[in-house]
Rosetta silent file (secondary structure, phi, psi, omega in degrees, C-alpha in Angstrom):
SEQUENCE: MITVIIPTYNADAYIMQTIQSVINQTHENWFMIIVDDHSTDDTWKVISDFCKIDSRISAIRLEENFGRPARPRNIGVMQAKTSWIAFLDADDIWHPEKLEIQLKEAEKGGFDLICSKMKDFIGEPPILSVGDLSKKFKIYDFSFLTLILKNKIPTSSVLIRKEILVKFGGFNEDVHYKAIEDYDLWLRLAAAGYRIGKCNLLLLRYRILANSISRNKKQHSKKVMWLIYVVLKSERPALMLFYPFFVISYIVLSIYYRVIARSL
SCORE:     score description
SCORE:     0.000 S_00000001
   1 L     0.000  144.969 -179.756   11.274    9.462   11.444 S_00000001
   2 E  -128.256  138.024  171.399    9.731    7.166    8.872 S_00000001
   3 E  -106.646  124.859  177.781   10.612    3.600    7.941 S_00000001
   4 E   -95.576  122.758 -178.391    9.915    2.660    4.332 S_00000001
   5 E  -109.381  122.747 -178.758    9.196   -1.045    3.926 S_00000001
   6 E  -120.705  106.944  172.076    9.656   -2.603    0.487 S_00000001
   7 E   -81.932  142.337 -176.974    8.737   -6.279   -0.016 S_00000001
   8 E  -147.657  151.878  174.062   10.284   -7.677   -3.178 S_00000001
   9 L  -154.482  120.504  178.776   10.591  -10.791   -5.297 S_00000001
  10 L    48.119   56.622 -176.494   12.412  -11.058   -8.643 S_00000001
  11 L  -118.280   26.714 -175.051   12.298   -7.314   -9.215 S_00000001
  12 L   -62.881  -20.419 -177.190   15.772   -6.661  -10.568 S_00000001
  13 L   -76.554  -20.271 -174.357   14.345   -4.982  -13.689 S_00000001
  14 L  -142.084   -6.440 -176.250   12.692   -2.094  -11.835 S_00000001
  15 H   -66.672  -24.587  176.910   13.533   -2.017   -8.126 S_00000001
  16 H   -60.219  -41.853  179.799   16.361    0.458   -8.776 S_00000001
  17 H   -66.750  -37.277  179.259   13.791    3.028   -9.915 S_00000001
  18 H   -65.080  -49.552  178.944   11.634    2.319   -6.880 S_00000001
  19 H   -61.410  -41.592 -179.125   14.503    2.764   -4.419 S_00000001
  20 H   -62.914  -32.420  178.948   15.658    5.897   -6.221 S_00000001
  21 H   -67.587  -23.400  174.402   12.193    7.429   -5.829 S_00000001
  22 H   -81.462  -42.997  178.003   12.685    7.148   -2.050 S_00000001
  23 H   -59.360  -30.936 -178.544   16.221    8.535   -2.177 S_00000001
  24 L   -80.197   -0.100 -177.133   14.814   11.495   -4.123 S_00000001
  25 L   -63.415  139.195  175.899   12.364   12.412   -1.350 S_00000001
  26 L   -68.659  -27.288  172.163   12.444   16.004   -0.083 S_00000001
  27 L   -87.212  111.176 -172.156   11.886   14.511    3.392 S_00000001
  28 L   -98.718   -2.100 -175.253   15.255   12.888    4.046 S_00000001
  29 L   -89.496   71.268 -177.722   14.677   11.626    7.591 S_00000001
  30 E  -139.590  160.221  168.048   13.852    8.027    6.705 S_00000001
  31 E  -121.017  154.564  178.254   15.118    4.481    6.926 S_00000001
  32 E  -126.378  131.234  174.116   14.415    1.781    4.384 S_00000001
  33 E  -119.058  114.864  177.899   13.982   -1.925    5.042 S_00000001
  34 E  -101.547  124.455 -179.502   13.831   -4.103    1.944 S_00000001
  35 E  -111.940  108.929 -176.456   12.598   -7.638    2.578 S_00000001
  36 E   -90.102  121.425 -177.256   13.474   -9.974   -0.271 S_00000001
  37 L   -82.792   52.438  177.396   11.185  -13.003   -0.574 S_00000001
  38 L    56.971   59.941  178.806   14.097  -15.216   -1.693 S_00000001
  39 L   -62.873  152.028  178.762   14.448  -13.866   -5.230 S_00000001
  40 L  -109.925    0.584  176.776   16.051  -16.067   -7.869 S_00000001
  41 L  -103.590 -150.447 -177.664   17.225  -13.250  -10.157 S_00000001
  42 L   -92.575   16.408 -178.056   19.691  -10.403   -9.426 S_00000001
  43 H   -56.118  -46.206 -176.817   17.370   -8.552   -7.040 S_00000001
  44 H   -63.276  -36.438  177.536   19.508   -9.295   -3.971 S_00000001
  45 H   -64.909  -43.886  179.157   22.639   -7.990   -5.703 S_00000001
  46 H   -61.210  -45.139  179.815   20.882   -4.742   -6.667 S_00000001
  47 H   -62.296  -46.479 -178.216   19.625   -4.304   -3.102 S_00000001
  48 H   -59.390  -38.423  178.630   23.043   -5.055   -1.603 S_00000001
  49 H   -63.148  -40.918  178.220   24.672   -2.425   -3.797 S_00000001
  50 H   -66.744  -37.918  179.317   22.263    0.228   -2.526 S_00000001
  51 H   -61.296  -32.426 -178.734   22.907   -0.831    1.086 S_00000001
  52 H   -72.522  -30.193 -174.617   26.618   -0.179    0.546 S_00000001
  53 H  -100.170  -11.734  179.392   26.143    3.378   -0.724 S_00000001
  54 L  -138.444  112.518 -175.268   23.349    4.578    1.597 S_00000001
  55 L   -67.246  -14.167  179.161   23.469    3.787    5.326 S_00000001
  56 L   -78.050  -11.633 -175.694   19.731    4.432    5.645 S_00000001
  57 E  -103.769  129.277  174.868   19.001    1.317    3.590 S_00000001
  58 E  -130.795  162.557 -175.894   19.049   -2.190    5.063 S_00000001
  59 E  -141.897  148.986  176.720   17.895   -5.533    3.672 S_00000001
  60 E  -129.244  133.586  177.604   16.624   -8.895    4.863 S_00000001
  61 E  -114.272  121.771  178.703   16.526  -12.005    2.690 S_00000001
  62 L   -70.376  143.868 -176.691   14.041  -14.752    3.574 S_00000001
  63 L   -70.895  -24.469  175.192   15.505  -18.257    3.573 S_00000001
  64 L  -145.132  155.415 -175.543   12.610  -19.562    1.498 S_00000001
  65 L   -71.665  129.248  177.703    9.960  -17.984   -0.692 S_00000001
  66 L   -88.562  -33.924  172.713    6.683  -17.113    1.058 S_00000001
  67 L    95.488    0.851  177.602    4.900  -16.207   -2.165 S_00000001
  68 L  -160.411  159.777 -169.955    3.007  -13.084   -1.153 S_00000001
  69 L   -78.804   -8.719 -175.057    3.877   -9.711    0.431 S_00000001
  70 H   -57.578  -51.728 -177.884    2.124  -10.120    3.798 S_00000001
  71 H   -66.926  -47.545  176.479    5.011  -11.807    5.631 S_00000001
  72 H   -55.277  -41.585  178.017    7.800   -9.615    4.171 S_00000001
  73 H   -63.857  -44.506 -179.385    5.816   -6.516    5.156 S_00000001
  74 H   -63.389  -39.346  177.580    5.179   -7.851    8.658 S_00000001
  75 H   -62.411  -42.156  177.758    8.859   -8.686    9.110 S_00000001
  76 H   -62.389  -41.011  178.777    9.736   -5.154    8.059 S_00000001
  77 H   -60.887  -45.091 -178.168    7.252   -3.696   10.529 S_00000001
  78 H   -67.056  -27.523  179.074    8.713   -5.671   13.416 S_00000001
  79 H   -83.479  -19.879 -176.040   12.240   -4.536   12.508 S_00000001
  80 L   -67.389  142.311 -179.612   11.266   -0.864   12.201 S_00000001
  81 L  -112.079    5.159 -176.285   12.311    1.473   15.021 S_00000001
  82 L  -103.244  165.996 -178.574   10.306    4.532   13.973 S_00000001
  83 L   -82.932  -18.496  178.991    6.813    5.684   14.887 S_00000001
  84 E  -117.770  142.509  178.173    5.697    5.961   11.262 S_00000001
  85 E  -123.000  137.009  172.841    5.704    3.257    8.565 S_00000001
  86 E  -122.288  135.258  178.955    5.379    3.764    4.807 S_00000001
  87 E  -103.094  141.687  177.899    4.768    0.880    2.427 S_00000001
  88 L  -148.906  121.784  177.040    6.092    0.753   -1.122 S_00000001
  89 L   -74.940  155.698 -169.542    5.960   -2.175   -3.527 S_00000001
  90 L   -71.876   -1.634  179.317    9.142   -2.933   -5.458 S_00000001
  91 L  -121.060    4.409 -178.272    7.727   -1.841   -8.811 S_00000001
  92 L  -100.666  167.715 -174.474    5.972    1.409   -7.852 S_00000001
  93 E  -132.070  135.426  176.516    7.221    4.998   -7.870 S_00000001
  94 E   -97.580  149.307  167.458    6.736    7.870   -5.418 S_00000001
  95 L   -70.965  145.641 -176.748    6.514   11.566   -6.150 S_00000001
  96 L   -57.302  -25.796 -177.473    9.531   13.346   -4.554 S_00000001
  97 L   -97.955    9.098 -173.841    7.304   15.264   -2.109 S_00000001
  98 H   -55.680  -57.364 -176.446    5.265   12.242   -1.024 S_00000001
  99 H   -65.770  -40.927 -178.649    6.660   11.695    2.465 S_00000001
 100 H   -60.627  -47.603 -178.921    6.985   15.384    3.282 S_00000001
 101 H   -65.560  -47.340 -175.455    3.373   16.165    2.401 S_00000001
 102 H   -67.185  -42.441  179.981    1.866   13.119    4.060 S_00000001
 103 H   -62.766  -43.177  179.117    3.791   13.377    7.329 S_00000001
 104 H   -60.495  -47.362 -177.571    2.895   17.040    7.663 S_00000001
 105 H   -71.356  -34.822  179.193   -0.785   16.432    7.007 S_00000001
 106 H   -65.219  -44.803 -179.063   -0.960   13.318    9.199 S_00000001
 107 H   -71.982  -37.258  179.589    0.506   15.100   12.207 S_00000001
 108 H   -69.473  -39.743 -176.166   -1.498   18.268   11.631 S_00000001
 109 H   -94.351   -3.149  179.360   -4.786   16.439   11.145 S_00000001
 110 L    69.594   34.049  179.960   -4.272   13.698   13.709 S_00000001
 111 L   -83.142  144.875  174.372   -4.564   10.883   11.181 S_00000001
 112 L   -89.013  -28.590  176.549   -3.582    7.322   12.068 S_00000001
 113 E  -143.324  136.000  176.353   -3.265    6.399    8.393 S_00000001
 114 E  -136.561  138.081 -179.859   -2.987    8.664    5.394 S_00000001
 115 E  -130.839 -171.622 -178.079   -2.813    7.706    1.732 S_00000001
 116 E  -146.442  176.122  173.941   -2.961    9.429   -1.643 S_00000001
 117 E   -71.807  159.018  175.387   -4.222    9.123   -5.189 S_00000001
 118 E  -137.325  163.997  174.776   -2.390    6.898   -7.650 S_00000001
 119 E  -142.970  138.895 -179.260   -2.194    6.493  -11.403 S_00000001
 120 E   -72.483  153.963  168.899   -1.179    3.469  -13.451 S_00000001
 121 E  -148.498  157.107  177.953    1.743    3.400  -15.851 S_00000001
 122 L  -125.755  135.825  178.946    3.306    0.859  -18.184 S_00000001
 123 L    84.307 -135.313 -179.471    6.996    0.709  -19.086 S_00000001
 124 L   -71.210  136.552 -179.559    9.225    3.595  -18.068 S_00000001
 125 L   -69.737  152.522  177.674    7.900    5.693  -15.158 S_00000001
 126 L   -68.598  157.742  177.094    6.945    9.317  -15.775 S_00000001
 127 L   -80.687  119.380 -178.880    9.335   12.077  -14.702 S_00000001
 128 L  -112.388  128.140 -173.317    8.122   13.468  -11.367 S_00000001
 129 L  -125.100  151.350  174.752    9.583   16.742  -10.136 S_00000001
 130 L   -62.860  133.229  176.706    9.452   18.860   -7.001 S_00000001
 131 L    94.300   -3.029 -178.846    7.001   21.697   -7.448 S_00000001
 132 L   -93.385    9.675  178.080    4.804   20.078  -10.098 S_00000001
 133 L  -100.564  145.625  172.937    1.981   19.399   -7.638 S_00000001
 134 L   -72.134  131.660  179.497   -0.942   21.690   -6.969 S_00000001
 135 L   -84.174   -4.157  177.439   -0.718   22.992   -3.410 S_00000001
 136 L   -94.866   94.632 -178.318   -4.494   23.382   -3.298 S_00000001
 137 L  -138.882  166.032 -178.369   -5.589   20.006   -2.096 S_00000001
 138 L  -121.771  157.706  173.262   -7.993   18.407    0.350 S_00000001
 139 E  -112.972  123.724 -179.926   -7.833   15.565    2.834 S_00000001
 140 E  -102.811  135.022  176.301  -10.840   13.257    2.827 S_00000001
 141 E   -84.844  136.512  177.408  -11.793   11.166    5.859 S_00000001
 142 E  -107.526  128.393  174.564  -12.617    7.514    5.210 S_00000001
 143 L  -101.255  175.685  177.439  -15.136    5.671    7.363 S_00000001
 144 H   -59.875  -43.647 -179.305  -15.845    1.962    7.476 S_00000001
 145 H   -64.931  -34.911  177.543  -18.834    2.432    5.170 S_00000001
 146 H   -61.645  -44.766 -174.946  -16.705    4.399    2.720 S_00000001
 147 H   -78.631  -27.972  179.998  -14.168    1.591    2.466 S_00000001
 148 H   -70.500  -22.478  177.492  -16.629   -1.295    2.367 S_00000001
 149 H   -78.369  -29.876 -179.452  -18.030    0.234   -0.836 S_00000001
 150 L  -169.812  134.259  174.939  -14.588    0.381   -2.471 S_00000001
 151 L   -75.578  103.916 -176.950  -10.995   -0.068   -1.406 S_00000001
 152 L  -105.196   21.068 -177.483   -9.671    3.433   -2.075 S_00000001
 153 L  -115.024   98.552  174.347   -6.362    2.955   -0.269 S_00000001
 154 L   -68.814  122.724 -173.602   -3.389    2.123   -2.543 S_00000001
 155 H   -58.859  -38.167 -179.258   -0.987    0.258   -0.275 S_00000001
 156 H   -71.459   -3.609  177.021    2.115    1.849   -1.794 S_00000001
 157 H  -104.689   -0.897 -171.340    0.735    5.264   -0.849 S_00000001
 158 L   -79.241  134.344  166.744    0.120    4.442    2.824 S_00000001
 159 E  -121.984  123.499 -171.332    1.776    6.205    5.759 S_00000001
 160 E  -141.645  151.989  178.305    0.635    4.663    9.054 S_00000001
 161 E   -72.405  131.719 -177.023    1.527    4.688   12.741 S_00000001
 162 H   -62.445  -38.727 -175.655    3.582    1.633   13.673 S_00000001
 163 H   -59.192  -30.696  179.261    1.846    1.112   17.019 S_00000001
 164 H   -73.022  -42.040  177.692   -1.439    0.455   15.217 S_00000001
 165 H   -60.090  -43.260  179.599    0.109   -2.129   12.912 S_00000001
 166 H   -64.709  -42.371 -179.100    1.609   -3.937   15.885 S_00000001
 167 H   -60.362  -38.671 -177.030   -1.679   -3.824   17.782 S_00000001
 168 L   -91.708    0.996  178.009   -3.559   -5.439   14.886 S_00000001
 169 L    76.296   17.161  177.038   -0.862   -7.986   14.140 S_00000001
 170 L    69.859 -148.506 -177.832   -0.055   -6.519   10.743 S_00000001
 171 L   -86.125  141.794  179.147   -1.250   -8.154    7.536 S_00000001
 172 L   -68.575  122.882 -175.704   -3.035  -11.496    7.595 S_00000001
 173 L   -90.817   -1.904  178.782   -0.575  -14.109    6.275 S_00000001
 174 L   -61.641  140.241 -176.016   -3.194  -16.795    5.623 S_00000001
 175 H   -61.042  -26.227  179.295   -3.153  -17.887    1.970 S_00000001
 176 H   -66.050  -18.569 -178.486   -6.883  -17.113    1.653 S_00000001
 177 H   -98.632    9.187  179.111   -6.026  -13.427    2.067 S_00000001
 178 L   -56.950  127.381  179.616   -3.505  -13.354   -0.772 S_00000001
 179 L    77.817   -5.084  176.583   -3.928  -10.082   -2.750 S_00000001
 180 L  -129.801    8.893 -178.808   -6.549   -8.803   -0.277 S_00000001
 181 H   -63.393  -31.391  178.380   -4.530   -8.757    2.955 S_00000001
 182 H   -70.546  -45.573  179.293   -4.132   -4.998    2.683 S_00000001
 183 H   -60.883  -40.542  177.417   -7.869   -4.364    2.160 S_00000001
 184 H   -58.079  -44.965 -178.823   -8.629   -6.616    5.135 S_00000001
 185 H   -66.400  -44.077 -179.658   -6.335   -4.569    7.375 S_00000001
 186 H   -61.384  -40.503  179.000   -7.747   -1.212    6.252 S_00000001
 187 H   -64.213  -41.660  179.451  -11.304   -2.412    6.915 S_00000001
 188 H   -65.545  -38.117  176.936  -10.394   -3.651   10.391 S_00000001
 189 H   -65.188  -43.650 -179.855   -8.717   -0.343   11.227 S_00000001
 190 H   -65.044  -39.745  179.455  -11.735    1.612   10.004 S_00000001
 191 H   -64.169  -30.238  179.890  -14.112   -0.625   11.957 S_00000001
 192 L   -82.579   -4.500  175.124  -12.090    0.059   15.112 S_00000001
 193 L    91.762   10.973  177.652  -12.508    3.811   14.624 S_00000001
 194 L   -71.426  147.881 -175.188   -8.986    4.816   13.647 S_00000001
 195 L   -83.401  119.740 -177.944   -8.781    7.993   11.621 S_00000001
 196 E  -118.118  129.620 -179.194   -8.005    7.333    7.950 S_00000001
 197 E  -130.588  157.955  177.985   -7.442   10.115    5.441 S_00000001
 198 E  -137.328  126.622  176.815   -6.636   10.467    1.767 S_00000001
 199 E   -91.426  143.745 -174.351   -5.131   13.509    0.083 S_00000001
 200 E   -86.699   32.676  175.309   -6.252   14.174   -3.476 S_00000001
 201 E  -101.095  146.750 -179.935   -2.702   14.571   -4.770 S_00000001
 202 E   -86.116   87.449 -175.550   -1.137   12.135   -7.223 S_00000001
 203 E  -101.845   -4.446 -177.491    1.772   10.953   -5.061 S_00000001
 204 E  -133.567  135.155  170.223    2.011    7.378   -6.348 S_00000001
 205 E  -112.493  123.600 -173.774    2.538    5.849   -9.776 S_00000001
 206 E  -101.745  118.616 -177.679    1.490    2.191   -9.915 S_00000001
 207 E   -79.281  128.623  176.746    3.323    0.005  -12.411 S_00000001
 208 L   -88.071  121.480  178.300    1.164   -2.400  -14.413 S_00000001
 209 L  -122.379  147.983 -178.239    2.824   -5.811  -14.803 S_00000001
 210 L   -62.017  -31.087 -175.777    1.494   -8.879  -16.575 S_00000001
 211 L  -104.224   19.766  178.508    2.109  -11.036  -13.487 S_00000001
 212 L   -59.008  142.431 -175.058    0.770   -8.638  -10.855 S_00000001
 213 H   -56.179  -42.359 -174.084   -0.989  -10.533   -8.059 S_00000001
 214 H   -93.496   14.313 -177.467   -4.303   -8.701   -8.457 S_00000001
 215 H   -72.858  -27.102  177.699   -4.343   -8.728  -12.291 S_00000001
 216 L   -74.610   93.419 -171.042   -6.725  -11.718  -12.460 S_00000001
 217 H   -61.541  -42.949 -177.251   -9.864   -9.620  -12.158 S_00000001
 218 H   -64.258  -48.190  179.792  -12.378  -12.450  -11.857 S_00000001
 219 H   -64.558  -42.080 -179.426  -10.479  -14.284   -9.135 S_00000001
 220 H   -63.619  -41.418 -179.840   -9.679  -11.057   -7.312 S_00000001
 221 H   -62.163  -38.991  177.721  -13.320   -9.952   -7.380 S_00000001
 222 H   -62.644  -40.352  179.503  -14.405  -13.247   -5.834 S_00000001
 223 H   -65.370  -41.060  179.606  -11.909  -12.770   -3.028 S_00000001
 224 H   -63.540  -43.158  178.552  -13.124   -9.229   -2.392 S_00000001
 225 H   -60.309  -41.810  177.511  -16.754  -10.394   -2.228 S_00000001
 226 H   -63.396  -44.042 -178.673  -15.739  -13.070    0.262 S_00000001
 227 H   -63.756  -42.800  178.384  -13.774  -10.562    2.351 S_00000001
 228 H   -58.383  -41.559  178.472  -16.665   -8.092    2.484 S_00000001
 229 H   -62.513  -47.947 -177.306  -18.885  -10.898    3.777 S_00000001
 230 H   -63.166  -44.894 -177.376  -16.358  -11.977    6.416 S_00000001
 231 H   -69.273  -42.438  177.035  -15.657   -8.466    7.657 S_00000001
 232 H   -59.190  -44.236 -177.758  -19.322   -7.454    7.770 S_00000001
 233 H   -63.552  -37.268 -176.718  -20.184  -10.599    9.721 S_00000001
 234 H   -88.315  -35.147 -173.142  -17.429  -10.037   12.289 S_00000001
 235 H  -102.952  -32.633 -177.484  -17.340   -6.236   12.535 S_00000001
 236 L  -140.329   64.427 -176.742  -20.817   -5.007   11.524 S_00000001
 237 H   -58.022  -27.591 -179.884  -23.304   -7.922   11.712 S_00000001
 238 H   -66.131  -18.709 -178.466  -26.241   -5.489   11.699 S_00000001
 239 H   -95.698    2.441 -177.724  -25.299   -4.544    8.141 S_00000001
 240 H   -59.211  -28.401  178.657  -25.348   -8.112    6.761 S_00000001
 241 H   -59.816  -28.511 -176.306  -28.789   -7.408    5.306 S_00000001
 242 H   -96.461   12.357 -178.889  -27.133   -4.922    2.938 S_00000001
 243 H   -53.945  -45.834  177.831  -24.426   -7.312    1.724 S_00000001
 244 H   -58.230  -38.086  179.266  -25.837   -7.506   -1.843 S_00000001
 245 H   -64.011  -44.042 -179.519  -25.822   -3.713   -2.045 S_00000001
 246 H   -63.714  -38.829  179.479  -22.179   -3.506   -0.937 S_00000001
 247 H   -64.010  -48.789 -179.879  -21.175   -6.140   -3.504 S_00000001
 248 H   -62.358  -41.855  179.912  -22.920   -4.358   -6.373 S_00000001
 249 H   -62.596  -41.621 -179.742  -21.484   -0.997   -5.292 S_00000001
 250 H   -62.516  -44.233 -179.199  -17.954   -2.422   -5.174 S_00000001
 251 H   -63.124  -46.630 -178.285  -18.264   -3.850   -8.686 S_00000001
 252 H   -63.303  -44.763 -179.308  -19.679   -0.640  -10.150 S_00000001
 253 H   -68.321  -34.204  178.196  -17.058    1.573   -8.508 S_00000001
 254 H   -64.050  -42.676  177.519  -14.266   -0.781   -9.557 S_00000001
 255 H   -62.479  -41.758 -179.366  -15.354   -0.519  -13.183 S_00000001
 256 H   -61.764  -49.997 -175.161  -15.522    3.254  -12.906 S_00000001
 257 H   -69.159  -36.880 -174.984  -12.043    3.701  -11.430 S_00000001
 258 H   -87.068  -32.457 -175.707  -10.261    1.179  -13.648 S_00000001
 259 H   -99.960  -40.042 -175.629  -12.052    1.723  -16.950 S_00000001
 260 H   -96.820  -56.440 -176.915  -13.295    5.313  -16.859 S_00000001
 261 H   -74.504  -32.987  179.871  -11.236    7.256  -14.308 S_00000001
 262 L    62.114   23.383  177.977   -8.038    5.186  -14.896 S_00000001
 263 E  -157.856  172.242  178.695   -6.787    6.156  -11.448 S_00000001
 264 L  -139.507    0.000    0.000   -7.532    5.664   -7.769 S_00000001
């Protein structure tokens, strides 16, 4: 069983497509918990309508706005009753075979966390169909050093064991970790030796929005540089000498993936 956790805020324009991409999954053994960060538009109405027509979907509405996805995700994790958790942001879209492929590969390969490739889109999402994926794919293992060079884990593509999330206390809710709380968690998991894998299939489409949290590149880059410093100091102090190298590598790889490759 898998619990899909969707944090949302003022997403009435596109959350229907996001929820539908879960309903369309070939793996049907899932529950969905949508945690609404006190939306002021019609998001709660849209969510409530889905809850009425599909018993696998439930929703929680926060009494006041928290302002970032860390707390809604953590609340969803604590409410989940399954051994596996999948995260999906309220504006992203899954390929129909996403859960089926990842669960199979995670259990077969003994992964604690498994993610996939993603590709950006603007406007209407592309049509994704069962059978349009290449079945010849690989699973790559990520180490701490791999991730400190570049965050290659799209959060909306993650399938992870719940017990690990609980052990680590989920995502850091401190305001200083806004937009980097996911990267912080992945680095801490990798530093602790948990097995992290990524399949080279395009299972996630990431919607580009003008108000996306991480769209301010300069501010986001500063936060990432700060996080790399903090994590190195706490988890791998012997590597602090190489901090400038890690910073330069992160910048170069970020430019490559966003400007040249156009995917992650």
